[in-house]
Amino acid sequence: MALSVFLLLSISICYLVFLQDLLLSVNASNAQSHNLTQNSVTPINYDLYRSSRNLMGEIRALVRRHPDKLTMETLKAANKGYGAQITVVTYGKEKEEKDKRSKLRILLSFGQHGRELITTELALRILSILSEEKLLPGMDQASLNSVLDKLVIKVVPMENPNGRKVVEGGDLCERRNGRGVDLNRNWSVDWGKKEKDYDPYEENPGVAPFSEPESQIMRKLAISFEPHLWVNVHSGMEALFMPYDHKNTTLDGLPLKRMKSFLEEVNHHHCQERCMIGSGGGLVGYFAHGTATDFMYDVVGVPMAFTFEIYGDGTASSKDCFKMFNPTDPAAYNRVLSDWSATFFTIFKLVPLQIGEKAPILKLEKLVSIDEYLDGYLMERRNRYGKKMENFKKQV
């Protein structure tokens, strides 16, 4: 009997030791796997990329050095305890408002998603070329200046500075703003619709259209400026998108012909035919509801409204977001900035040819006040394709 008890105890102890060793082995394996995953996530390369603070500091210094070419303003808004401010840089050699309203107007936005650092670097490069501190290889400066004289260009170098700070704090996959809303889902066209694969971490549209201060600022800017060309610059792939994002439908008639020929020209000369062209909803693989570009086209009435995707690494894992959305080596970084800055200056040349030498002059009898939130700005009453004009409401 005593021998049986002894054997039973011995077997139990051996089994417990075996379980402990097994548990330690599993924990070690998990830790090794976790470390491997952590080590495989590419950190921000600050030898290539500027912090948001340094980048905006360089832009402010650039504007101060070239007051004859560049001006800058900071727009602010707040909602329920959350505030945002967005810097807007304007290129235009003529200061008189009447001269600006007779020119073609271009609005470019970068950094709407915090994790897409390369887009804000491109904004700085474009501004540096506009100031003539940097030159485009092979571009005749006198010829370029004659084109730029016809334009007023507003550049938003970083639409989502609060979200960018979250990324710089270590969450390299964050695309939303400082309170977790995707700014490219917070606009009113088809707002709030959720697809079957809806991911709130990626696509949270907010509690209402324009609930976010950043979107309010951009809406006000677009309506007051009335651009002829809008480009929302992103990364994640290489593509040239036109409306619509929220449905698998492209434009028809003259708008389709004009936009498609414009993008085909860009694709041929700068993408070497590798960029996808078409509607975002038809090509990107999912529908995006409440986007800025759909609003710019449908509500603001921008005749040429685009979303450009300037870089993507399809080999990166879904957790390695910095690598997925941003070039990580100097050669690729410089290539993206050189290629796409050249692309935008080609676009600046093409816009007058596509739209006409002179911008339409607005007639006062066609203008109506929007609402209190827009501080008395006026906009032209439009009824595009029989659609009802958006009812702007003050956000609280």
Coordinates of C-alpha atoms in Angstrom, one line a residue:
M1 CA 0.0 0.0 0.0
A2 CA 2.8 2.4 1.0
L3 CA 4.6 1.5 -2.2
S4 CA 1.5 2.3 -4.3
V5 CA 1.1 5.7 -2.7
F6 CA 4.8 6.5 -3.2
L7 CA 4.5 5.5 -6.9
L8 CA 1.4 7.6 -7.3
L9 CA 3.0 10.7 -5.7
S10 CA 6.1 10.2 -7.9
I11 CA 4.0 10.1 -11.0
S12 CA 2.1 13.2 -10.0
I13 CA 5.2 15.1 -9.3
C14 CA 6.7 14.1 -12.6
Y15 CA 3.5 15.2 -14.4
L16 CA 3.5 18.6 -12.7
V17 CA 7.1 19.1 -13.6
F18 CA 6.3 18.2 -17.2
L19 CA 3.4 20.7 -17.3
Q20 CA 5.6 23.4 -15.8
D21 CA 8.3 22.8 -18.4
L22 CA 5.7 22.7 -21.1
L23 CA 4.1 26.0 -19.9
L24 CA 7.5 27.7 -19.8
S25 CA 8.3 26.4 -23.2
V26 CA 5.0 27.8 -24.6
N27 CA 5.6 31.2 -22.9
A28 CA 9.1 31.4 -24.2
S29 CA 7.8 30.6 -27.7
N30 CA 5.1 33.3 -27.4
A31 CA 7.6 35.8 -26.2
Q32 CA 10.0 35.0 -29.0
S33 CA 7.1 35.3 -31.5
H34 CA 6.1 38.6 -29.9
N35 CA 9.6 39.9 -30.0
L36 CA 9.9 38.8 -33.6
T37 CA 6.7 40.6 -34.5
Q38 CA 7.9 43.7 -32.6
N39 CA 11.2 43.6 -34.4
S40 CA 9.6 43.1 -37.8
V41 CA 7.6 46.4 -37.5
T42 CA 9.6 49.1 -39.2
P43 CA 9.9 52.3 -37.0
I44 CA 9.8 55.8 -38.4
N45 CA 13.1 56.6 -40.0
Y46 CA 13.9 60.1 -38.7
D47 CA 17.0 60.2 -40.8
L48 CA 14.6 60.5 -43.8
Y49 CA 11.4 61.9 -42.3
R50 CA 10.8 65.0 -40.4
S51 CA 8.7 65.1 -37.2
S52 CA 5.5 67.0 -37.6
R53 CA 6.9 69.8 -35.5
N54 CA 10.1 70.1 -37.6
L55 CA 8.2 69.8 -40.9
M56 CA 5.8 72.6 -40.1
G57 CA 8.7 74.6 -38.7
E58 CA 10.5 74.3 -42.1
I59 CA 7.3 75.4 -43.9
R60 CA 6.9 78.4 -41.7
A61 CA 10.5 79.4 -42.3
L62 CA 10.1 78.9 -46.1
V63 CA 7.1 81.2 -46.2
R64 CA 9.0 83.9 -44.2
R65 CA 11.9 83.7 -46.7
H66 CA 9.6 84.2 -49.7
P67 CA 6.8 86.6 -48.8
D68 CA 6.5 87.6 -52.5
K69 CA 5.4 84.1 -53.4
L70 CA 4.0 82.5 -50.3
T71 CA 1.5 83.4 -47.6
M72 CA 0.3 81.4 -44.7
E73 CA -2.7 81.2 -42.4
T74 CA -3.7 79.0 -39.5
L75 CA -7.4 78.0 -39.3
K76 CA -8.8 76.7 -36.0
A77 CA -12.0 75.0 -34.9
A78 CA -13.3 73.1 -31.9
N79 CA -16.1 70.7 -31.1
K80 CA -17.1 69.4 -27.6
G81 CA -13.7 69.9 -26.1
Y82 CA -11.7 68.7 -29.0
G83 CA -9.8 71.3 -31.1
A84 CA -7.7 71.3 -34.2
Q85 CA -5.8 73.8 -36.2
I86 CA -4.7 73.5 -39.9
T87 CA -2.0 75.5 -41.7
V88 CA -2.8 76.6 -45.2
V89 CA -0.1 78.0 -47.5
T90 CA -1.1 80.0 -50.6
Y91 CA 1.0 80.5 -53.7
G92 CA 0.0 83.4 -55.8
K93 CA 2.0 86.3 -57.0
E94 CA -0.9 88.7 -57.2
K95 CA -2.2 89.9 -53.9
E96 CA -5.4 91.7 -55.1
E97 CA -8.5 89.6 -54.6
K98 CA -9.9 90.6 -58.1
D99 CA -6.7 89.1 -59.7
K100 CA -7.1 85.9 -57.6
R101 CA -10.7 85.4 -58.6
S102 CA -9.8 85.6 -62.3
K103 CA -7.2 82.9 -62.0
L104 CA -7.5 79.1 -61.9
R105 CA -7.7 77.9 -58.3
I106 CA -6.1 74.7 -57.1
L107 CA -6.5 73.1 -53.6
L108 CA -4.2 70.3 -52.5
S109 CA -4.4 68.4 -49.2
F110 CA -1.8 66.2 -47.7
G111 CA -1.6 64.1 -44.5
Q112 CA -5.3 63.5 -44.0
H113 CA -4.3 60.1 -42.5
G114 CA -1.7 60.4 -39.8
R115 CA 0.3 57.3 -40.8
E116 CA 1.0 58.5 -44.4
L117 CA 4.1 60.6 -43.6
I118 CA 5.4 60.6 -47.2
T119 CA 2.5 62.8 -48.3
T120 CA 3.5 65.6 -46.0
E121 CA 7.1 65.4 -47.2
L122 CA 5.7 65.8 -50.7
A123 CA 3.8 68.9 -49.7
L124 CA 7.1 70.5 -48.4
R125 CA 8.9 69.5 -51.7
I126 CA 6.2 71.2 -53.8
L127 CA 6.3 74.3 -51.7
S128 CA 10.1 74.4 -52.0
I129 CA 9.8 74.3 -55.8
L130 CA 7.1 76.9 -55.8
S131 CA 9.4 79.2 -53.8
E132 CA 12.3 78.3 -56.3
E133 CA 14.5 77.1 -53.5
K134 CA 14.4 73.8 -55.2
L135 CA 14.3 73.3 -59.0
L136 CA 12.7 70.6 -61.1
P137 CA 15.3 68.8 -63.2
G138 CA 14.8 69.5 -66.9
M139 CA 12.1 72.2 -66.2
D140 CA 12.6 75.6 -67.8
Q141 CA 11.9 78.0 -64.9
A142 CA 10.7 80.9 -67.1
S143 CA 8.2 78.6 -68.8
L144 CA 7.0 77.2 -65.5
N145 CA 6.6 80.8 -64.1
S146 CA 4.4 81.7 -67.1
V147 CA 2.1 78.8 -66.2
L148 CA 2.1 79.6 -62.4
D149 CA 1.1 83.2 -63.1
K150 CA -2.3 81.8 -64.2
L151 CA -2.8 80.0 -60.9
V152 CA -3.6 80.4 -57.2
I153 CA -2.5 77.3 -55.3
K154 CA -3.5 76.5 -51.8
V155 CA -1.6 73.8 -50.0
V156 CA -2.7 72.1 -46.8
P157 CA 0.6 70.4 -45.8
M158 CA -0.8 68.4 -42.9
E159 CA -4.6 68.1 -42.6
N160 CA -4.5 65.9 -39.5
P161 CA -1.7 67.1 -37.2
N162 CA -3.4 65.6 -34.1
G163 CA -3.5 62.1 -35.7
R164 CA 0.1 62.5 -36.8
K165 CA 1.2 63.1 -33.2
V166 CA -0.5 59.8 -32.3
V167 CA 1.6 58.1 -34.9
E168 CA 4.7 59.7 -33.7
G169 CA 3.8 58.5 -30.2
G170 CA 4.2 54.9 -31.4
D171 CA 0.8 53.9 -32.9
L172 CA 2.2 53.6 -36.5
C173 CA -1.1 52.2 -37.9
E174 CA -3.2 55.1 -36.8
R175 CA -5.0 56.9 -39.6
R176 CA -7.7 58.7 -37.6
N177 CA -7.7 62.1 -36.0
G178 CA -6.9 62.8 -32.3
R179 CA -10.2 61.4 -31.1
G180 CA -10.5 58.4 -33.3
V181 CA -12.5 59.6 -36.3
D182 CA -11.4 58.9 -39.9
L183 CA -11.5 62.4 -41.5
N184 CA -12.0 60.8 -44.9
R185 CA -15.3 59.3 -43.7
N186 CA -16.6 62.5 -42.0
W187 CA -18.0 64.3 -45.0
S188 CA -21.7 64.4 -45.8
V189 CA -22.0 62.6 -49.2
D190 CA -23.4 59.1 -48.3
W191 CA -22.1 59.6 -44.7
G192 CA -22.3 56.9 -42.1
K193 CA -23.1 53.9 -44.4
K194 CA -21.2 50.8 -43.2
E195 CA -20.2 47.9 -45.5
K196 CA -20.1 44.3 -44.3
D197 CA -16.3 44.6 -43.7
Y198 CA -16.6 47.8 -41.8
D199 CA -13.7 48.3 -39.3
P200 CA -14.3 51.1 -36.8
Y201 CA -10.6 51.3 -36.1
E202 CA -10.0 52.2 -39.8
E203 CA -13.2 53.9 -40.8
N204 CA -15.0 55.5 -37.8
P205 CA -17.1 58.2 -39.5
G206 CA -17.8 60.2 -36.4
V207 CA -21.2 61.0 -34.7
A208 CA -22.4 63.2 -37.6
P209 CA -21.2 64.7 -40.9
F210 CA -18.6 67.3 -40.1
S211 CA -18.5 66.5 -36.4
E212 CA -14.7 66.9 -36.6
P213 CA -13.0 70.3 -36.5
E214 CA -10.6 69.3 -39.2
S215 CA -13.4 68.5 -41.6
Q216 CA -15.2 71.7 -40.7
I217 CA -12.1 73.7 -41.5
M218 CA -11.6 72.0 -44.8
R219 CA -15.2 72.4 -45.8
K220 CA -15.1 76.1 -45.0
L221 CA -11.8 76.5 -46.9
A222 CA -13.2 74.7 -50.0
I223 CA -16.4 76.6 -50.2
S224 CA -14.8 80.0 -49.8
F225 CA -12.0 79.3 -52.2
E226 CA -14.1 77.4 -54.8
P227 CA -11.2 75.5 -56.5
H228 CA -11.2 74.3 -60.1
L229 CA -8.9 71.4 -59.1
W230 CA -8.9 69.4 -55.9
V231 CA -6.4 66.7 -55.1
N232 CA -6.5 64.7 -51.8
V233 CA -3.1 63.1 -51.5
H234 CA -2.7 59.7 -49.8
S235 CA -0.4 56.6 -49.8
G236 CA -1.0 52.9 -49.6
M237 CA -0.9 52.2 -53.4
E238 CA -0.3 53.9 -56.7
A239 CA -3.5 55.2 -58.2
L240 CA -5.3 58.2 -59.7
F241 CA -8.9 58.2 -58.6
M242 CA -11.9 60.3 -59.7
P243 CA -15.4 60.3 -58.2
Y244 CA -17.1 58.3 -56.9
D245 CA -15.7 56.6 -53.8
H246 CA -19.1 55.5 -52.3
K247 CA -20.3 53.5 -55.3
N248 CA -19.1 51.6 -58.3
T249 CA -20.0 54.3 -60.7
T250 CA -18.0 56.7 -62.8
L251 CA -19.0 60.0 -64.2
D252 CA -20.5 60.3 -67.6
G253 CA -20.4 62.8 -70.5
L254 CA -18.0 65.7 -70.6
P255 CA -16.9 65.4 -66.9
L256 CA -15.8 61.8 -67.5
K257 CA -14.0 62.6 -70.7
R258 CA -12.2 65.5 -69.2
M259 CA -11.1 63.8 -66.0
K260 CA -10.2 60.6 -67.7
S261 CA -8.0 62.2 -70.4
F262 CA -6.4 64.3 -67.6
L263 CA -5.5 61.2 -65.6
E264 CA -4.4 59.3 -68.6
E265 CA -1.9 62.0 -69.5
V266 CA -0.5 62.0 -65.9
N267 CA -0.4 58.2 -65.9
H268 CA 1.5 58.0 -69.2
H269 CA 4.1 60.7 -68.4
H270 CA 4.7 60.0 -64.7
C271 CA 3.4 56.6 -63.7
Q272 CA 4.6 54.9 -66.8
E273 CA 1.1 53.4 -67.0
R274 CA 1.4 51.6 -63.7
C275 CA -1.2 53.7 -61.8
M276 CA -4.8 52.5 -61.6
I277 CA -7.2 55.0 -63.1
G278 CA -10.9 55.2 -62.5
S279 CA -13.4 55.7 -59.7
G280 CA -12.3 54.9 -56.2
G281 CA -15.3 52.8 -55.5
G282 CA -14.8 50.8 -58.6
L283 CA -11.1 50.1 -58.3
V284 CA -9.9 50.2 -54.7
G285 CA -11.8 47.0 -53.7
Y286 CA -14.2 48.6 -51.2
F287 CA -16.7 51.5 -51.1
A288 CA -15.7 54.5 -49.0
H289 CA -18.7 56.6 -47.7
G290 CA -18.4 60.2 -46.6
T291 CA -15.2 61.1 -48.4
A292 CA -13.7 64.5 -49.1
T293 CA -13.4 64.0 -52.9
D294 CA -17.0 63.0 -53.4
F295 CA -18.1 66.1 -51.4
M296 CA -15.8 68.3 -53.4
Y297 CA -17.3 67.1 -56.7
D298 CA -21.0 66.7 -55.7
V299 CA -21.5 69.6 -53.3
V300 CA -18.8 72.2 -53.8
G301 CA -18.9 71.6 -57.6
V302 CA -15.2 71.3 -58.2
P303 CA -15.0 70.4 -61.9
M304 CA -11.9 68.2 -61.4
A305 CA -11.7 66.4 -58.1
F306 CA -9.2 63.6 -57.5
T307 CA -7.6 61.4 -54.9
F308 CA -4.0 60.4 -55.6
E309 CA -2.3 57.5 -54.0
I310 CA 1.5 58.0 -54.4
Y311 CA 3.1 55.0 -52.8
G312 CA 2.4 51.6 -51.4
D313 CA 4.5 48.5 -50.4
G314 CA 2.3 45.5 -51.1
T315 CA 4.9 43.2 -49.6
A316 CA 4.6 44.7 -46.1
S317 CA 2.5 42.9 -43.5
S318 CA -0.7 44.6 -42.3
K319 CA 0.9 45.3 -39.0
D320 CA 4.0 47.0 -40.5
C321 CA 2.2 50.2 -41.3
F322 CA 5.1 52.5 -41.7
K323 CA 6.7 50.3 -44.3
M324 CA 3.3 49.7 -46.0
F325 CA 2.5 53.4 -46.5
N326 CA 6.0 55.1 -46.7
P327 CA 9.2 54.3 -48.5
T328 CA 11.8 53.3 -46.0
D329 CA 15.1 53.6 -47.8
P330 CA 16.7 56.8 -49.2
A331 CA 16.5 55.8 -52.9
A332 CA 12.8 55.0 -52.8
Y333 CA 12.1 58.1 -50.7
N334 CA 13.8 60.4 -53.1
R335 CA 12.3 58.7 -56.1
V336 CA 8.8 59.2 -54.8
L337 CA 9.3 62.9 -54.0
S338 CA 11.0 63.6 -57.3
D339 CA 8.5 61.7 -59.4
W340 CA 5.4 63.1 -57.7
S341 CA 6.6 66.7 -57.4
A342 CA 7.2 66.5 -61.2
T343 CA 3.7 65.1 -61.6
F344 CA 2.1 68.0 -59.8
F345 CA 3.9 70.6 -61.8
T346 CA 2.8 68.8 -65.0
I347 CA -0.7 69.0 -63.6
F348 CA -0.3 72.8 -63.0
K349 CA 0.5 73.0 -66.8
L350 CA -2.4 70.9 -67.8
V351 CA -5.1 72.6 -65.7
P352 CA -5.4 75.7 -67.9
L353 CA -5.6 73.5 -71.0
Q354 CA -8.3 71.4 -69.5
I355 CA -10.5 74.1 -67.9
G356 CA -9.6 77.2 -69.9
E357 CA -7.3 80.2 -69.5
K358 CA -9.8 82.2 -67.4
A359 CA -11.7 81.2 -64.3
P360 CA -15.4 82.0 -64.4
I361 CA -16.3 85.2 -62.7
L362 CA -19.0 84.8 -60.1
K363 CA -22.1 86.9 -60.3
L364 CA -23.5 88.4 -57.1
E365 CA -27.1 87.6 -58.1
K366 CA -26.2 83.9 -58.2
L367 CA -24.8 83.9 -54.6
V368 CA -26.5 82.9 -51.5
S369 CA -25.4 83.0 -47.8
I370 CA -24.6 79.5 -46.5
D371 CA -25.1 79.9 -42.8
E372 CA -23.7 81.3 -39.6
Y373 CA -20.9 78.7 -39.3
L374 CA -19.4 79.9 -42.6
D375 CA -19.2 83.4 -41.3
G376 CA -21.0 85.0 -44.2
Y377 CA -19.0 83.4 -47.0
L378 CA -20.9 83.2 -50.2
M379 CA -21.1 80.4 -52.6
E380 CA -22.8 79.9 -56.0
R381 CA -26.1 78.1 -56.0
R382 CA -25.7 74.9 -57.9
N383 CA -28.1 72.1 -58.8
R384 CA -25.7 69.6 -60.4
Y385 CA -27.6 66.9 -62.4
G386 CA -30.9 67.9 -60.6
K387 CA -29.6 67.0 -57.2
K388 CA -30.7 69.0 -54.2
M389 CA -28.1 71.4 -52.8
E390 CA -26.7 70.3 -49.5
N391 CA -28.2 71.8 -46.4
F392 CA -25.3 73.1 -44.4
K393 CA -25.9 73.0 -40.6
K394 CA -23.8 74.5 -37.9
Q395 CA -22.1 71.7 -35.9
V396 CA -22.3 71.9 -32.1

